[in-house]
Structure formats: structure tokens, C-alpha cells
Amino acid sequence: MTAATCATPALKAVAAARTRVRRRLSVALVTAAFALLGLLAARVLLGDYTVTIPDFFRIVTGTDIPVAGFMVMESKLPAALAGALAGVAFGAAGSIFQTMLRNPLASPDVLGVSLGASAGALGSSVLLGWSGTPMSLAALAGSLVVALLIHLVGGRGATASHRMILIGLGISAALQSLIQWLLMRSNIHQAQDAMVWLTGSLNSPAWSGIARLAVVLAIALPVAAVLARPLRLIELGAEAATALGAAADRTRLALMAVAVVITATAASVTGPIAFVSLLAGPTARRLNGGRPSIPLSALIGACIVVAADYLTTYVVPGSLPVGVLTGIAGAPFLLSLLIHRPTSRGSNDA
């Protein structure tokens, strides 16, 4: 038997395994996409004011239908779109950070990136009276400062991921104090609005903010898809990735910049909706057989936010901000990750 003949079954087995991996990811992506479409339809068409499907399409194509038109264009549709886009942003950012730092706890929430956006936006609003695009830029600046600190102080080497997470936790604690100080300086009306925004809310988001977030995602996500190609090598560790030809530090810095931009932009529109990044990444990884997937994590994040928004708007009494429900769901999930921390590769940094 020749070497080529012996190698054929092995090659076929490898090809079959790759086909199974691709098929599993495709099924998960299609299922998540249909789930998101169903949740969006329920959020827009059902609830306290039901809109029929023909009326919905007539409204979005320009037909003026009293009451229904206002409900769709000023309340239901903006909330649904803002929730879906913010969920995509938080989910994708969570997957990037978690894969890059090889730790399921390494989400923008835990690392302080979301709090950096909150502090930047709140500081610009309270101290400078900014709103709209200037406030979004301040949120982006706050997130970039946090990410830069994490990257610079975290350094390089085998323990860089471990140090980055600890540094992020320390920065989060400091930012919490800064946000409390900013709230103390604000008047009662500013404080009330800020508290709702800091919790994460989809209460009448502006169309301009939704459009800004959509444009940023349309540019950033393809860039992330290109940059993420060597991400599986980086999962092996910086030294191993470098030995295999991947520019680990440069790729990690570029991916961090993309994740920070989409996180800050989403936070400037909806507020930092708690724990979506933390929930989406591990859920997507589990659905994908233990492999990370930024697109699947983005879709899972969108499903989480839209479903939570539907529940807080129509099911839970009191019309809670959506961030309250995701925070309630995320807290036990975080404890579960801490208690059942895996010991296999990819989690050795926690």
C-alpha cells in the first residue's frame, strides 16, 4: 500500500470533519437569523397596539395611517432596530474580546470598556452640556482611553491576557466612582435621565442615532471579519501564534480598536446594556460546538436585546429599562462562569 493510498482515508476524515463544522455553524446562523426576525416581528407588530403585516408595509413605504403610523415609526420600529443593532454590536464585541483574551469573562462590560463610554458620554453631558454626535464622540474617547490603558499596562507575553482582565476590573471600579461623582454634580432632571441611560434603555431612541450605529456596524463588522482570520491562532497563545506566522500583538490591537468603536457607538445610542456581551459570546460558542464565531455571537446578542425589550415593554409590569432584565439574567450567568470555570485551553487566564 502506497503512502498516498494510506493518506486518502485520513484526508477524507479531515474533509468530513470540516464539512460538519461548517454545516453546524450554518445551521446555527440560519436558526439565529430566523429567531431574530421572529422577535423583531413580534416587537413591531404585537404588544399593546397590534399592527397588521399589510399595514406595516404600507406605513414603512410612506402611507399615512393615523395612530398606527405614529406607533410604528416613533415607538415600535425605532426600539426594535436600535435593540437589534446594539445587540449585534455588543455581541460581536464580546466575542472579539473573549476570543482575543482567551477568557469568557473578558467582555466589554467586565473590562470597563462600556463604563469608559458611559463616563465619557455622561461627563460631556453634565460638564459640557453636549448631546447627539459630540456626546457619541465623547463616549468613543472614553472607551478608547480605557482600551489603550488596558493594552499598554497589560503588556505582552504569556500572562498579558491575565493582566489585561485584572487591569480592566480595576479600571471599572475607578470608573464607577467617577460616574457617581458626575451624577452628584448633575441636577435632578439630568440625574434621572442619566440613570435610565446608564442602565441601558430603548425608550424612544433617535433615528439619527440608529442610522449612525448602522453605518458604523456596516463598516466595522467586515473589517472585524478580515482581522479575525488569525484569531484561532491567537487563541493558542501569543507565542504560539507568532511562531505560526500571525502578528499577534498587531492583530489584537486592531481587533480591540474595532470592538471599542462598535461598543462605544452602541452605548451612545442605547446606553451600556448590561451583560449582553458576556451572555452572547459563550452562548454562540456553545451552539457552534466550542468554536468562536463573531457573526453568530452578534446574532445571539441581537436576539437577547430584542427579546429582553419585548419582555420589559409588554410582559413585565412597570416598563423597566431593558438593561435591568439583561442585568438580572447576566448576574447568575457570570457567577456560573466563575464557579464552573473550565480548565481546558482557552480559559487558563482567569
XYZ file of C-alpha atoms in Angstrom, residues 39-350:
312
model
C -38.500 38.592 17.630
C -38.389 41.772 15.545
C -41.783 40.972 14.035
C -43.255 40.345 17.486
C -41.755 43.567 18.867
C -43.108 45.684 15.997
C -46.452 44.029 15.229
C -47.664 42.780 18.623
C -47.890 44.245 22.118
C -50.180 46.924 23.454
C -51.081 48.127 19.924
C -51.317 45.442 17.237
C -50.312 46.310 13.679
C -51.151 44.060 10.759
C -48.425 42.987 8.337
C -50.026 44.773 5.313
C -50.391 47.973 7.373
C -46.759 47.722 8.475
C -45.501 47.606 4.900
C -47.862 50.429 3.907
C -46.516 52.561 6.768
C -42.832 51.972 6.016
C -43.424 52.700 2.318
C -44.906 56.099 3.104
C -48.648 55.624 3.581
C -50.028 57.750 6.414
C -52.200 55.650 8.740
C -53.289 57.637 11.817
C -52.179 56.240 15.195
C -50.681 53.073 13.656
C -48.181 55.141 11.696
C -47.106 57.032 14.796
C -46.817 53.854 16.878
C -44.692 52.103 14.266
C -42.401 54.937 13.198
C -41.973 56.706 16.540
C -42.058 53.863 19.058
C -42.057 50.236 17.934
C -39.725 50.243 14.931
C -37.011 52.531 16.398
C -36.889 50.473 19.592
C -36.696 47.194 17.657
C -33.980 48.409 15.276
C -31.933 50.098 17.999
C -32.142 46.965 20.129
C -31.119 44.670 17.277
C -28.208 46.868 16.181
C -26.983 47.404 19.741
C -27.229 43.664 20.368
C -25.185 42.992 17.230
C -22.547 45.465 18.410
C -22.338 44.176 21.982
C -22.429 40.528 20.875
C -19.685 40.948 18.274
C -17.518 42.999 20.653
C -17.923 40.382 23.368
C -16.872 37.574 21.035
C -13.818 39.560 19.899
C -12.628 40.305 23.439
C -13.351 36.813 24.757
C -11.566 35.076 21.894
C -8.689 37.537 21.837
C -8.041 37.290 25.588
C -8.980 33.585 25.763
C -11.389 34.090 28.630
C -15.232 34.045 28.690
C -15.190 36.771 31.347
C -13.366 39.205 29.071
C -16.385 41.153 27.841
C -16.516 44.956 27.398
C -18.773 45.104 30.480
C -16.267 43.408 32.753
C -13.171 45.098 31.291
C -14.565 48.592 31.776
C -14.822 49.500 28.070
C -18.590 50.055 28.354
C -18.086 52.065 31.538
C -15.494 54.160 29.723
C -18.146 55.030 27.142
C -20.627 55.796 29.930
C -18.187 58.059 31.759
C -17.255 59.871 28.558
C -20.846 60.422 27.492
C -22.078 61.377 30.950
C -19.141 63.698 31.565
C -19.686 65.506 28.268
C -23.398 65.867 29.031
C -23.095 67.000 32.663
C -19.947 69.118 32.454
C -20.164 70.449 28.887
C -23.858 70.155 28.006
C -23.147 68.050 24.905
C -25.650 65.736 23.202
C -26.018 63.828 19.922
C -22.878 63.291 17.860
C -20.493 65.202 20.199
C -21.671 63.015 23.080
C -21.095 59.901 20.955
C -17.559 61.048 20.225
C -17.005 61.597 23.947
C -18.253 58.035 24.595
C -15.842 56.740 21.957
C -12.991 58.706 23.522
C -13.787 57.256 26.953
C -13.766 53.694 25.607
C -10.551 54.245 23.653
C -8.779 55.585 26.731
C -9.798 52.509 28.721
C -8.758 50.126 25.935
C -5.446 51.917 25.489
C -4.712 51.704 29.212
C -5.556 48.001 29.237
C -3.318 47.346 26.243
C -0.370 49.451 27.423
C -0.350 48.309 31.034
C -1.234 44.712 30.164
C 1.916 44.439 28.107
C 2.969 41.348 26.220
C 3.861 37.777 26.988
C 2.110 34.668 28.202
C 0.331 36.422 31.081
C -0.773 39.509 29.126
C -4.401 38.335 28.898
C -4.487 37.681 32.635
C -3.082 41.126 33.412
C -5.457 42.837 30.968
C -8.510 41.373 32.705
C -7.267 42.368 36.161
C -6.446 45.866 34.915
C -9.897 46.124 33.342
C -11.523 45.180 36.642
C -9.526 47.867 38.432
C -10.426 50.494 35.831
C -14.103 49.502 36.108
C -14.046 50.173 39.844
C -12.442 53.593 39.298
C -14.947 54.498 36.572
C -17.859 53.558 38.819
C -16.633 56.151 41.304
C -16.206 58.745 38.548
C -19.752 58.128 37.295
C -21.125 58.508 40.824
C -19.278 61.821 41.156
C -20.711 63.032 37.833
C -24.213 62.096 38.977
C -23.694 64.094 42.178
C -22.751 67.169 40.117
C -25.837 66.918 37.888
C -29.243 68.373 38.671
C -32.206 66.158 39.480
C -33.513 66.015 35.898
C -30.081 65.246 34.437
C -29.547 62.579 37.092
C -32.872 60.888 36.339
C -32.175 60.807 32.592
C -28.598 59.668 33.179
C -29.644 56.817 35.477
C -32.059 55.461 32.840
C -29.403 55.787 30.115
C -26.701 54.180 32.268
C -28.999 51.210 32.865
C -29.491 50.715 29.125
C -32.791 51.795 27.642
C -34.608 51.581 24.290
C -37.158 54.224 25.245
C -37.630 56.257 22.038
C -34.136 56.137 20.531
C -33.477 58.810 17.907
C -33.444 57.817 14.239
C -30.185 59.744 13.811
C -28.511 57.552 16.435
C -29.870 54.376 14.832
C -28.542 55.457 11.426
C -25.143 56.308 12.940
C -24.927 52.900 14.616
C -25.961 51.111 11.395
C -23.263 52.905 9.390
C -20.568 52.133 11.964
C -21.547 48.448 12.030
C -21.656 48.253 8.229
C -18.041 49.441 8.138
C -16.637 47.815 11.286
C -18.023 44.280 11.024
C -16.428 43.456 7.622
C -13.157 44.854 8.960
C -13.502 42.625 12.019
C -14.214 39.615 9.796
C -10.963 40.194 7.899
C -8.913 40.838 11.037
C -10.390 37.823 12.816
C -8.941 35.278 10.383
C -5.829 34.648 12.540
C -7.930 34.720 15.709
C -7.871 30.927 16.049
C -4.088 31.072 16.092
C -4.139 33.818 18.746
C -6.346 31.539 20.837
C -3.342 29.238 21.112
C -1.394 31.997 22.863
C 0.697 34.947 21.682
C 3.947 32.971 21.468
C 2.400 30.076 19.563
C 0.543 32.440 17.217
C 3.738 34.373 16.488
C 5.624 31.137 15.851
C 2.932 30.119 13.346
C 3.284 33.394 11.468
C 0.457 35.510 12.954
C 1.179 39.089 14.027
C -0.482 38.538 17.402
C 0.072 41.943 19.007
C -0.834 43.933 15.886
C -3.933 41.831 15.234
C -5.020 42.076 18.860
C -4.633 45.867 18.886
C -6.587 46.281 15.627
C -9.385 43.983 16.796
C -9.546 45.783 20.122
C -9.956 49.097 18.288
C -12.844 47.699 16.220
C -14.555 46.245 19.301
C -14.164 49.526 21.184
C -15.634 51.575 18.330
C -18.766 49.452 17.977
C -19.208 49.182 21.762
C -18.916 52.946 22.268
C -21.235 53.748 19.360
C -23.891 51.324 20.589
C -23.567 52.618 24.148
C -24.022 56.197 22.957
C -27.370 55.226 21.373
C -28.897 52.828 23.905
C -26.677 53.088 26.960
C -24.430 50.223 28.080
C -26.993 47.390 28.138
C -25.595 45.123 30.813
C -24.135 41.667 30.240
C -25.202 41.264 26.583
C -21.559 40.857 25.554
C -20.999 38.408 28.394
C -24.066 36.320 27.507
C -23.761 36.278 23.716
C -20.182 35.067 23.284
C -20.307 31.872 25.382
C -23.801 31.053 24.096
C -22.632 31.310 20.492
C -19.530 29.273 21.250
C -21.637 26.514 22.794
C -24.022 26.444 19.816
C -21.010 26.252 17.498
C -19.501 23.226 19.196
C -16.946 25.128 21.281
C -15.646 27.302 18.441
C -15.923 31.111 18.483
C -17.955 32.905 15.823
C -18.310 36.666 15.667
C -21.368 36.626 13.316
C -23.196 34.067 15.466
C -22.368 35.972 18.649
C -23.672 39.173 17.023
C -26.979 37.498 16.116
C -27.309 35.991 19.602
C -26.677 39.425 21.119
C -29.393 40.951 18.943
C -31.845 38.205 19.930
C -31.087 38.787 23.630
C -31.678 42.542 23.464
C -34.839 42.397 21.331
C -36.331 39.606 23.472
C -35.495 41.471 26.685
C -37.001 44.653 25.258
C -40.226 42.821 24.367
C -40.470 41.349 27.864
C -39.766 44.635 29.672
C -42.185 46.549 27.439
C -45.147 44.186 27.223
C -44.801 41.423 29.813
C -43.018 42.695 32.933
C -45.110 45.268 34.856
C -43.655 48.731 35.251
C -41.921 49.210 31.861
C -38.401 48.559 33.120
C -35.351 49.639 31.105
C -34.108 46.731 29.026
C -30.761 46.762 30.845
C -32.451 45.786 34.099
C -33.615 42.468 32.656
C -30.315 41.655 30.923
C -28.536 42.526 34.163
C -30.785 40.173 36.121
C -30.136 37.407 33.574
C -26.412 38.151 33.337
C -25.585 38.145 37.033
C -26.223 34.406 37.606
C -24.551 33.656 34.274
C -21.436 35.492 35.467
C -21.479 33.525 38.721
C -21.861 30.315 36.728
C -18.806 31.182 34.652
C -16.810 31.876 37.793
C -17.909 28.698 39.564
C -17.694 26.339 36.577
C -14.559 27.844 35.116
C -13.248 25.402 32.509
C -9.702 24.182 32.912
C -9.104 23.413 29.262
C -7.212 25.565 26.834
C -8.720 28.947 26.378
C -9.582 29.586 29.928
C -6.358 29.394 31.672
C -6.139 33.061 32.214
C -8.996 33.540 34.520
